[in-house]
Amino acid sequence: MSKLVIVSGLKPTGELHIGNYLGMLKQAAELQNSGKYDCFYFIADYHSLTVKYKPEEKKREILNMAVDILAAGIDSEKSTFFLQSAVPEHANLAWIFNTITSVGELERMVEYKEKISGGETPNVGLFDYPVLMAADILLYKGEFVPAGEDQLQHLELTRTIVRTFNKRFGKIFKEPRGILAKIPRVMSLDDPTKKMSKTLPKGCLYLSDSPQIIRRKIQSAVTDSYKNIVYDFEKRPAISNLILIYSEFSGIPIPDAVEKFKSANYADFKKDLAEVVIKALKPIQEKREKIAADEDKVLKILSKGAKKAEVVARQTMDQVKEKVGLL
Ligand code: TRP
């Protein structure tokens, strides 16, 4: 029996932090390692062109992202790992989907509206972003899509596209479902009301941070004026965020972690937390260094992945062309 198909894309957005890792990559690697799925993971480089960027920095950003993803455990022997732009069928299928997607549907997309109000140019690519995403998924007949909470609306559009396509041209697609990471969001160490992000550098732990930097950032993480350690994101967001990070990196379930530190003070807990993070990131950092030292190999991995993806992509595109009436 063939395996269930998982598809997910990661936008190259500069250096990865533990929020990206825990929110998505860790789970993507676990799904891959379970051996139960046929995983397609790609770098959504076409998507990344829809917001302001510096062309002279793009290539570096994409390559760094590839290195980070491999270091975080995506294995090109187990998953099909490639660049979106290397498989032209992504754009081809997006075009077909454009013809069955209504403008009104896209106008409702929250991410689009937020980006525009945040000052992005309302270019057609940005508007059409969710249609390309639908093509990304359906090209491989994806059934499960690991994604962040903010992508659920786009996934809903993918499902609408499936229904419209199947009804009009014949059933060839299934409606994919999202898989949310156990941790949809890690908050900033600096401000537990904001998502961890490179725009708040002091509260952001990068996968590449040295032990000294990790200790410093965790020591200066905000807490609260209570003294005990509890897990309650509503009432005690700062300390809960730290417990969550502790639990994820140590593998100790949250209630056990709370129990373990029930008579510890914040300073002691933070010391332990820093060491747990340092220890968990060390193998990733070592692997990263090795991979980064051989860029040719990374390029080869990506092109091999694209060839594998291409075989499936072509089959789907042929099927689609046949259904919609193209030669
Ligand atoms: N839009 C996704 C994000 O911002 C990235 C992405 C592009 C994606 N294509 C996809 C995710 C297909 C899942 C499936 O994170």
mmCIF file of C-alpha atoms and ligand atoms in Angstrom:
data_model
loop_
_atom_site.group_PDB
_atom_site.id
_atom_site.type_symbol
_atom_site.label_atom_id
_atom_site.label_comp_id
_atom_site.label_asym_id
_atom_site.label_seq_id
_atom_site.Cartn_x
_atom_site.Cartn_y
_atom_site.Cartn_z
ATOM 1 C CA MET A 1 0.000 0.000 0.000
ATOM 2 C CA SER A 2 1.305 3.419 -0.777
ATOM 3 C CA LYS A 3 2.110 5.745 2.072
ATOM 4 C CA LEU A 4 0.188 8.862 3.007
ATOM 5 C CA VAL A 5 1.696 11.954 1.467
ATOM 6 C CA ILE A 6 2.951 14.892 3.511
ATOM 7 C CA VAL A 7 3.843 18.179 1.859
ATOM 8 C CA SER A 8 5.237 21.293 3.447
ATOM 9 C CA GLY A 9 7.110 24.382 2.361
ATOM 10 C CA LEU A 10 9.414 26.674 4.281
ATOM 11 C CA LYS A 11 10.007 30.228 3.205
ATOM 12 C CA PRO A 12 13.647 31.320 3.264
ATOM 13 C CA THR A 13 13.517 34.144 5.769
ATOM 14 C CA GLY A 14 17.027 34.472 7.143
ATOM 15 C CA GLU A 15 18.449 32.690 10.108
ATOM 16 C CA LEU A 16 16.322 30.093 11.869
ATOM 17 C CA HIS A 17 15.411 30.482 15.522
ATOM 18 C CA ILE A 18 14.003 27.982 17.997
ATOM 19 C CA GLY A 19 10.481 29.215 17.229
ATOM 20 C CA ASN A 20 10.852 28.035 13.617
ATOM 21 C CA TYR A 21 12.474 24.844 14.789
ATOM 22 C CA LEU A 22 9.927 23.862 17.446
ATOM 23 C CA GLY A 23 6.969 25.208 15.496
ATOM 24 C CA MET A 24 7.633 23.229 12.368
ATOM 25 C CA LEU A 25 10.993 21.643 11.582
ATOM 26 C CA LYS A 26 11.223 19.369 14.587
ATOM 27 C CA GLN A 27 7.820 17.906 13.745
ATOM 28 C CA ALA A 28 8.619 17.653 10.047
ATOM 29 C CA ALA A 29 11.709 15.605 10.906
ATOM 30 C CA GLU A 30 9.732 13.396 13.307
ATOM 31 C CA LEU A 31 7.080 12.700 10.665
ATOM 32 C CA GLN A 32 9.820 11.825 8.220
ATOM 33 C CA ASN A 33 11.538 9.525 10.714
ATOM 34 C CA SER A 34 8.340 7.677 11.570
ATOM 35 C CA GLY A 35 8.667 5.991 8.167
ATOM 36 C CA LYS A 36 4.898 6.159 7.762
ATOM 37 C CA TYR A 37 4.763 8.932 5.203
ATOM 38 C CA ASP A 38 6.026 9.941 1.847
ATOM 39 C CA CYS A 39 7.355 13.429 2.672
ATOM 40 C CA PHE A 40 7.892 16.286 0.244
ATOM 41 C CA TYR A 41 9.640 19.227 1.890
ATOM 42 C CA PHE A 42 10.671 22.217 -0.161
ATOM 43 C CA ILE A 43 11.998 25.739 0.193
ATOM 44 C CA ALA A 44 9.267 28.096 -0.967
ATOM 45 C CA ASP A 45 11.617 30.446 -2.792
ATOM 46 C CA TYR A 46 8.970 31.650 -5.261
ATOM 47 C CA HIS A 47 6.726 32.599 -2.345
ATOM 48 C CA SER A 48 9.535 34.537 -0.755
ATOM 49 C CA LEU A 49 9.718 36.904 -3.758
ATOM 50 C CA THR A 50 6.275 38.322 -2.991
ATOM 51 C CA VAL A 51 7.539 40.642 -0.240
ATOM 52 C CA LYS A 52 10.354 43.217 -0.345
ATOM 53 C CA TYR A 53 13.801 41.635 -0.556
ATOM 54 C CA LYS A 54 17.336 42.278 -1.749
ATOM 55 C CA PRO A 55 18.137 40.216 -4.857
ATOM 56 C CA GLU A 56 21.838 40.193 -3.995
ATOM 57 C CA GLU A 57 21.069 38.493 -0.684
ATOM 58 C CA LYS A 58 18.456 36.027 -1.874
ATOM 59 C CA LYS A 59 20.748 33.218 -3.042
ATOM 60 C CA ARG A 60 22.650 33.249 0.227
ATOM 61 C CA GLU A 61 19.391 33.213 2.172
ATOM 62 C CA ILE A 62 18.106 30.200 0.242
ATOM 63 C CA LEU A 63 21.347 28.275 0.653
ATOM 64 C CA ASN A 64 21.519 29.045 4.378
ATOM 65 C CA MET A 65 17.966 27.860 4.725
ATOM 66 C CA ALA A 66 18.813 24.603 2.972
ATOM 67 C CA VAL A 67 21.763 24.086 5.334
ATOM 68 C CA ASP A 68 19.607 24.859 8.374
ATOM 69 C CA ILE A 69 16.880 22.462 7.289
ATOM 70 C CA LEU A 70 19.338 19.626 6.699
ATOM 71 C CA ALA A 71 21.029 20.329 10.034
ATOM 72 C CA ALA A 72 17.664 20.249 11.782
ATOM 73 C CA GLY A 73 17.156 16.679 10.619
ATOM 74 C CA ILE A 74 15.439 16.694 7.238
ATOM 75 C CA ASP A 75 17.185 13.828 5.499
ATOM 76 C CA SER A 76 17.324 13.748 1.724
ATOM 77 C CA GLU A 77 17.453 9.953 1.768
ATOM 78 C CA LYS A 78 14.128 9.784 3.589
ATOM 79 C CA SER A 79 12.310 12.863 2.284
ATOM 80 C CA THR A 80 12.127 14.535 -1.094
ATOM 81 C CA PHE A 81 13.814 17.858 -0.368
ATOM 82 C CA PHE A 82 14.090 20.522 -3.084
ATOM 83 C CA LEU A 83 13.601 24.102 -4.221
ATOM 84 C CA GLN A 84 10.130 25.067 -5.381
ATOM 85 C CA SER A 85 11.547 27.108 -8.267
ATOM 86 C CA ALA A 86 13.420 24.049 -9.580
ATOM 87 C CA VAL A 87 10.160 22.271 -10.400
ATOM 88 C CA PRO A 88 8.309 24.401 -12.976
ATOM 89 C CA GLU A 89 5.046 22.483 -12.506
ATOM 90 C CA HIS A 90 4.421 24.472 -9.290
ATOM 91 C CA ALA A 91 3.840 27.625 -11.317
ATOM 92 C CA ASN A 92 2.080 25.726 -14.113
ATOM 93 C CA LEU A 93 -0.476 24.190 -11.802
ATOM 94 C CA ALA A 94 -0.921 27.501 -9.977
ATOM 95 C CA TRP A 95 -1.944 29.003 -13.316
ATOM 96 C CA ILE A 96 -4.653 26.415 -13.840
ATOM 97 C CA PHE A 97 -5.880 26.975 -10.281
ATOM 98 C CA ASN A 98 -5.935 30.728 -10.896
ATOM 99 C CA THR A 99 -8.649 30.141 -13.446
ATOM 100 C CA ILE A 100 -10.946 28.468 -10.911
ATOM 101 C CA THR A 101 -10.287 30.751 -7.937
ATOM 102 C CA SER A 102 -12.427 33.789 -7.347
ATOM 103 C CA VAL A 103 -10.918 37.177 -6.609
ATOM 104 C CA GLY A 104 -13.279 37.579 -3.669
ATOM 105 C CA GLU A 105 -11.927 34.456 -2.038
ATOM 106 C CA LEU A 106 -8.376 35.796 -2.160
ATOM 107 C CA GLU A 107 -9.460 39.220 -0.942
ATOM 108 C CA ARG A 108 -10.520 37.615 2.315
ATOM 109 C CA MET A 109 -7.055 36.271 3.120
ATOM 110 C CA VAL A 110 -5.919 37.716 6.432
ATOM 111 C CA GLU A 111 -2.216 37.333 5.775
ATOM 112 C CA TYR A 112 -2.543 39.335 2.563
ATOM 113 C CA LYS A 113 -4.475 42.104 4.296
ATOM 114 C CA GLU A 114 -1.963 42.224 7.139
ATOM 115 C CA LYS A 115 1.001 42.404 4.789
ATOM 116 C CA ILE A 116 -0.598 45.253 2.844
ATOM 117 C CA SER A 117 -1.430 47.217 5.952
ATOM 118 C CA GLY A 118 2.130 46.550 7.123
ATOM 119 C CA GLY A 119 3.417 48.414 4.064
ATOM 120 C CA GLU A 120 4.034 45.684 1.473
ATOM 121 C CA THR A 121 3.319 46.521 -2.163
ATOM 122 C CA PRO A 122 0.056 44.832 -3.122
ATOM 123 C CA ASN A 123 1.652 42.950 -6.042
ATOM 124 C CA VAL A 124 -0.247 40.215 -7.884
ATOM 125 C CA GLY A 125 2.141 37.557 -6.571
ATOM 126 C CA LEU A 126 1.383 38.455 -2.982
ATOM 127 C CA PHE A 127 -2.331 38.360 -3.732
ATOM 128 C CA ASP A 128 -2.005 35.018 -5.491
ATOM 129 C CA TYR A 129 0.255 33.495 -2.832
ATOM 130 C CA PRO A 130 -2.367 31.018 -1.508
ATOM 131 C CA VAL A 131 -3.084 29.671 -4.999
ATOM 132 C CA LEU A 132 0.582 28.828 -5.506
ATOM 133 C CA MET A 133 0.481 27.177 -2.105
ATOM 134 C CA ALA A 134 -2.459 25.022 -3.218
ATOM 135 C CA ALA A 135 -0.455 24.004 -6.290
ATOM 136 C CA ASP A 136 2.550 23.145 -4.062
ATOM 137 C CA ILE A 137 0.438 20.735 -2.069
ATOM 138 C CA LEU A 138 -1.745 19.207 -4.767
ATOM 139 C CA LEU A 139 1.064 18.656 -7.246
ATOM 140 C CA TYR A 140 2.177 15.842 -4.944
ATOM 141 C CA LYS A 141 -1.382 14.914 -3.915
ATOM 142 C CA GLY A 142 -0.538 15.969 -0.364
ATOM 143 C CA GLU A 143 -2.900 14.664 2.306
ATOM 144 C CA PHE A 144 -1.295 16.153 5.395
ATOM 145 C CA VAL A 145 0.327 19.542 5.638
ATOM 146 C CA PRO A 146 2.401 20.471 8.689
ATOM 147 C CA ALA A 147 1.958 24.213 9.003
ATOM 148 C CA GLY A 148 1.646 27.073 11.448
ATOM 149 C CA GLU A 149 -1.699 28.352 12.690
ATOM 150 C CA ASP A 150 -1.397 31.358 10.404
ATOM 151 C CA GLN A 151 -1.500 29.058 7.361
ATOM 152 C CA LEU A 152 -4.815 27.408 8.125
ATOM 153 C CA GLN A 153 -6.828 29.888 6.109
ATOM 154 C CA HIS A 154 -4.623 29.235 3.089
ATOM 155 C CA LEU A 155 -5.150 25.518 3.562
ATOM 156 C CA GLU A 156 -8.876 26.068 3.637
ATOM 157 C CA LEU A 157 -8.538 27.723 0.229
ATOM 158 C CA THR A 158 -6.643 24.665 -1.015
ATOM 159 C CA ARG A 159 -9.611 22.566 0.050
ATOM 160 C CA THR A 160 -11.988 24.873 -1.799
ATOM 161 C CA ILE A 161 -9.840 24.589 -4.908
ATOM 162 C CA VAL A 162 -9.976 20.782 -4.649
ATOM 163 C CA ARG A 163 -13.767 20.821 -4.479
ATOM 164 C CA THR A 164 -14.112 23.243 -7.377
ATOM 165 C CA PHE A 165 -11.632 21.365 -9.538
ATOM 166 C CA ASN A 166 -13.093 17.922 -8.854
ATOM 167 C CA LYS A 167 -16.623 19.098 -9.491
ATOM 168 C CA ARG A 168 -15.836 20.831 -12.721
ATOM 169 C CA PHE A 169 -13.255 18.491 -14.254
ATOM 170 C CA GLY A 170 -13.493 15.141 -12.471
ATOM 171 C CA LYS A 171 -12.168 13.876 -9.194
ATOM 172 C CA ILE A 172 -8.399 13.682 -9.065
ATOM 173 C CA PHE A 173 -7.571 15.536 -5.849
ATOM 174 C CA LYS A 174 -8.254 14.870 -2.176
ATOM 175 C CA GLU A 175 -8.781 17.626 0.380
ATOM 176 C CA PRO A 176 -5.584 17.934 2.429
ATOM 177 C CA ARG A 177 -5.610 18.466 6.167
ATOM 178 C CA GLY A 178 -3.305 20.611 8.258
ATOM 179 C CA ILE A 179 -1.200 19.198 11.059
ATOM 180 C CA LEU A 180 -0.501 21.823 13.672
ATOM 181 C CA ALA A 181 2.718 21.484 15.606
ATOM 182 C CA LYS A 182 2.235 20.703 19.293
ATOM 183 C CA ILE A 183 3.635 24.180 19.789
ATOM 184 C CA PRO A 184 2.056 26.493 17.322
ATOM 185 C CA ARG A 185 4.075 29.370 18.739
ATOM 186 C CA VAL A 186 7.062 30.090 20.918
ATOM 187 C CA MET A 187 6.941 33.555 22.432
ATOM 188 C CA SER A 188 9.758 36.098 22.661
ATOM 189 C CA LEU A 189 11.973 35.810 25.759
ATOM 190 C CA ASP A 190 11.737 39.560 25.916
ATOM 191 C CA ASP A 191 8.001 39.948 25.677
ATOM 192 C CA PRO A 192 5.738 36.933 26.144
ATOM 193 C CA THR A 193 2.880 38.678 24.364
ATOM 194 C CA LYS A 194 4.796 38.625 21.063
ATOM 195 C CA LYS A 195 5.800 35.697 18.908
ATOM 196 C CA MET A 196 9.538 34.953 18.913
ATOM 197 C CA SER A 197 10.959 36.769 15.931
ATOM 198 C CA LYS A 198 14.172 38.207 14.593
ATOM 199 C CA THR A 199 12.620 41.652 14.877
ATOM 200 C CA LEU A 200 12.959 41.271 18.677
ATOM 201 C CA PRO A 201 16.604 40.098 18.696
ATOM 202 C CA LYS A 202 17.138 40.049 22.456
ATOM 203 C CA GLY A 203 14.242 37.677 22.945
ATOM 204 C CA CYS A 204 15.139 35.440 20.036
ATOM 205 C CA LEU A 205 17.250 32.296 20.381
ATOM 206 C CA TYR A 206 18.879 31.381 17.083
ATOM 207 C CA LEU A 207 19.806 27.798 16.297
ATOM 208 C CA SER A 208 23.358 29.084 15.817
ATOM 209 C CA ASP A 209 23.685 30.954 19.144
ATOM 210 C CA SER A 210 26.792 30.076 21.187
ATOM 211 C CA PRO A 211 26.479 28.739 24.752
ATOM 212 C CA GLN A 212 27.470 32.159 26.166
ATOM 213 C CA ILE A 213 24.796 33.924 24.176
ATOM 214 C CA ILE A 214 22.163 31.351 25.101
ATOM 215 C CA ARG A 215 23.003 31.724 28.798
ATOM 216 C CA ARG A 216 22.886 35.504 28.551
ATOM 217 C CA LYS A 217 19.587 35.645 26.669
ATOM 218 C CA ILE A 218 17.915 33.164 28.998
ATOM 219 C CA GLN A 219 19.209 34.884 32.118
ATOM 220 C CA SER A 220 17.720 38.144 30.955
ATOM 221 C CA ALA A 221 14.430 36.614 29.820
ATOM 222 C CA VAL A 222 11.474 38.388 31.436
ATOM 223 C CA THR A 223 9.563 36.466 34.096
ATOM 224 C CA ASP A 224 6.978 37.873 36.477
ATOM 225 C CA SER A 225 6.671 39.006 40.048
ATOM 226 C CA TYR A 226 5.574 35.648 41.433
ATOM 227 C CA LYS A 227 8.196 33.265 42.651
ATOM 228 C CA ASN A 228 6.930 29.801 41.837
ATOM 229 C CA ILE A 229 7.035 27.873 38.616
ATOM 230 C CA VAL A 230 3.677 27.023 37.096
ATOM 231 C CA TYR A 231 2.384 26.351 33.613
ATOM 232 C CA ASP A 232 -0.503 28.646 32.798
ATOM 233 C CA PHE A 233 -0.215 30.581 29.541
ATOM 234 C CA GLU A 234 -3.194 32.804 30.378
ATOM 235 C CA LYS A 235 -2.053 34.080 33.730
ATOM 236 C CA ARG A 236 1.685 33.472 33.672
ATOM 237 C CA PRO A 237 2.780 33.652 30.030
ATOM 238 C CA ALA A 238 6.475 34.424 30.535
ATOM 239 C CA ILE A 239 7.289 31.531 32.834
ATOM 240 C CA SER A 240 5.013 29.182 30.889
ATOM 241 C CA ASN A 241 6.903 29.977 27.703
ATOM 242 C CA LEU A 242 10.177 29.059 29.423
ATOM 243 C CA ILE A 243 8.713 25.814 30.767
ATOM 244 C CA LEU A 244 7.482 24.956 27.309
ATOM 245 C CA ILE A 245 10.939 25.503 25.818
ATOM 246 C CA TYR A 246 12.412 23.415 28.618
ATOM 247 C CA SER A 247 9.985 20.590 28.017
ATOM 248 C CA GLU A 248 10.482 20.548 24.260
ATOM 249 C CA PHE A 249 14.262 20.491 24.421
ATOM 250 C CA SER A 250 14.594 18.096 27.359
ATOM 251 C CA GLY A 251 11.836 15.715 26.310
ATOM 252 C CA ILE A 252 10.436 15.959 29.873
ATOM 253 C CA PRO A 253 6.632 16.397 29.740
ATOM 254 C CA ILE A 254 5.353 19.758 31.014
ATOM 255 C CA PRO A 255 3.745 18.490 34.265
ATOM 256 C CA ASP A 256 6.931 16.627 35.169
ATOM 257 C CA ALA A 257 9.019 19.687 34.444
ATOM 258 C CA VAL A 258 6.771 21.831 36.655
ATOM 259 C CA GLU A 259 7.054 19.225 39.408
ATOM 260 C CA LYS A 260 10.831 19.083 39.046
ATOM 261 C CA PHE A 261 11.197 22.832 39.598
ATOM 262 C CA LYS A 262 8.425 23.304 42.121
ATOM 263 C CA SER A 263 10.765 24.494 44.839
ATOM 264 C CA ALA A 264 13.381 26.085 42.570
ATOM 265 C CA ASN A 265 13.708 29.819 42.142
ATOM 266 C CA TYR A 266 13.674 31.503 38.734
ATOM 267 C CA ALA A 267 17.440 31.923 38.622
ATOM 268 C CA ASP A 268 18.091 28.220 39.192
ATOM 269 C CA PHE A 269 15.452 27.199 36.708
ATOM 270 C CA LYS A 270 16.920 29.520 34.093
ATOM 271 C CA LYS A 271 20.365 28.041 34.634
ATOM 272 C CA ASP A 272 19.037 24.548 33.991
ATOM 273 C CA LEU A 273 17.016 25.733 31.040
ATOM 274 C CA ALA A 274 20.073 27.309 29.406
ATOM 275 C CA GLU A 275 22.041 24.081 29.755
ATOM 276 C CA VAL A 276 19.209 22.011 28.297
ATOM 277 C CA VAL A 277 18.951 24.313 25.279
ATOM 278 C CA ILE A 278 22.726 24.347 24.788
ATOM 279 C CA LYS A 279 22.865 20.573 24.905
ATOM 280 C CA ALA A 280 19.969 20.124 22.486
ATOM 281 C CA LEU A 281 21.322 22.622 19.977
ATOM 282 C CA LYS A 282 24.887 21.295 20.033
ATOM 283 C CA PRO A 283 24.386 18.377 17.636
ATOM 284 C CA ILE A 284 22.383 20.604 15.283
ATOM 285 C CA GLN A 285 25.149 23.204 15.352
ATOM 286 C CA GLU A 286 27.862 20.636 14.734
ATOM 287 C CA LYS A 287 25.945 19.175 11.863
ATOM 288 C CA ARG A 288 25.312 22.628 10.479
ATOM 289 C CA GLU A 289 29.004 23.424 10.401
ATOM 290 C CA LYS A 290 29.804 20.237 8.529
ATOM 291 C CA ILE A 291 27.048 20.725 5.982
ATOM 292 C CA ALA A 292 27.879 24.402 5.460
ATOM 293 C CA ALA A 293 31.485 23.486 4.688
ATOM 294 C CA ASP A 294 30.398 21.586 1.580
ATOM 295 C CA GLU A 295 28.038 23.771 -0.386
ATOM 296 C CA ASP A 296 28.432 21.741 -3.554
ATOM 297 C CA LYS A 297 26.994 18.801 -1.751
ATOM 298 C CA VAL A 298 23.989 20.855 -0.632
ATOM 299 C CA LEU A 299 23.391 21.920 -4.232
ATOM 300 C CA LYS A 300 23.603 18.295 -5.341
ATOM 301 C CA ILE A 301 21.113 17.221 -2.688
ATOM 302 C CA LEU A 302 18.694 19.910 -3.854
ATOM 303 C CA SER A 303 18.993 18.996 -7.500
ATOM 304 C CA LYS A 304 18.573 15.304 -6.796
ATOM 305 C CA GLY A 305 15.464 16.160 -4.764
ATOM 306 C CA ALA A 306 14.090 18.283 -7.603
ATOM 307 C CA LYS A 307 14.509 15.377 -10.027
ATOM 308 C CA LYS A 308 12.565 13.091 -7.713
ATOM 309 C CA ALA A 309 9.835 15.693 -7.205
ATOM 310 C CA GLU A 310 9.665 16.367 -10.928
ATOM 311 C CA VAL A 311 8.630 12.786 -11.708
ATOM 312 C CA VAL A 312 5.541 13.072 -9.507
ATOM 313 C CA ALA A 313 4.857 16.680 -10.514
ATOM 314 C CA ARG A 314 4.827 15.797 -14.199
ATOM 315 C CA GLN A 315 2.400 12.956 -13.702
ATOM 316 C CA THR A 316 -0.044 15.201 -11.869
ATOM 317 C CA MET A 317 0.327 17.979 -14.417
ATOM 318 C CA ASP A 318 -0.344 15.548 -17.277
ATOM 319 C CA GLN A 319 -3.456 14.345 -15.503
ATOM 320 C CA VAL A 320 -4.596 17.927 -14.907
ATOM 321 C CA LYS A 321 -4.007 18.963 -18.509
ATOM 322 C CA GLU A 322 -6.004 15.995 -19.706
ATOM 323 C CA LYS A 323 -8.880 16.869 -17.366
ATOM 324 C CA VAL A 324 -9.039 20.571 -18.186
ATOM 325 C CA GLY A 325 -8.865 19.979 -21.902
ATOM 326 C CA LEU A 326 -5.316 20.887 -22.860
ATOM 327 C CA LEU A 327 -3.284 18.905 -25.410
HETATM 328 N N1 TRP B 1 3.030 29.780 3.238
HETATM 329 C C1 TRP B 1 3.857 28.936 4.062
HETATM 330 C C2 TRP B 1 4.435 29.771 5.220
HETATM 331 O O1 TRP B 1 4.426 30.961 5.159
HETATM 332 C C3 TRP B 1 4.978 28.331 3.249
HETATM 333 C C4 TRP B 1 4.430 27.410 2.211
HETATM 334 C C5 TRP B 1 4.455 27.610 0.858
HETATM 335 C C6 TRP B 1 3.779 26.176 2.446
HETATM 336 N N2 TRP B 1 3.882 26.569 0.235
HETATM 337 C C7 TRP B 1 3.433 25.667 1.161
HETATM 338 C C8 TRP B 1 3.457 25.454 3.605
HETATM 339 C C9 TRP B 1 2.771 24.455 1.034
HETATM 340 C C10 TRP B 1 2.786 24.249 3.471
HETATM 341 C C11 TRP B 1 2.439 23.751 2.181
HETATM 342 O O2 TRP B 1 4.895 29.210 6.175
#
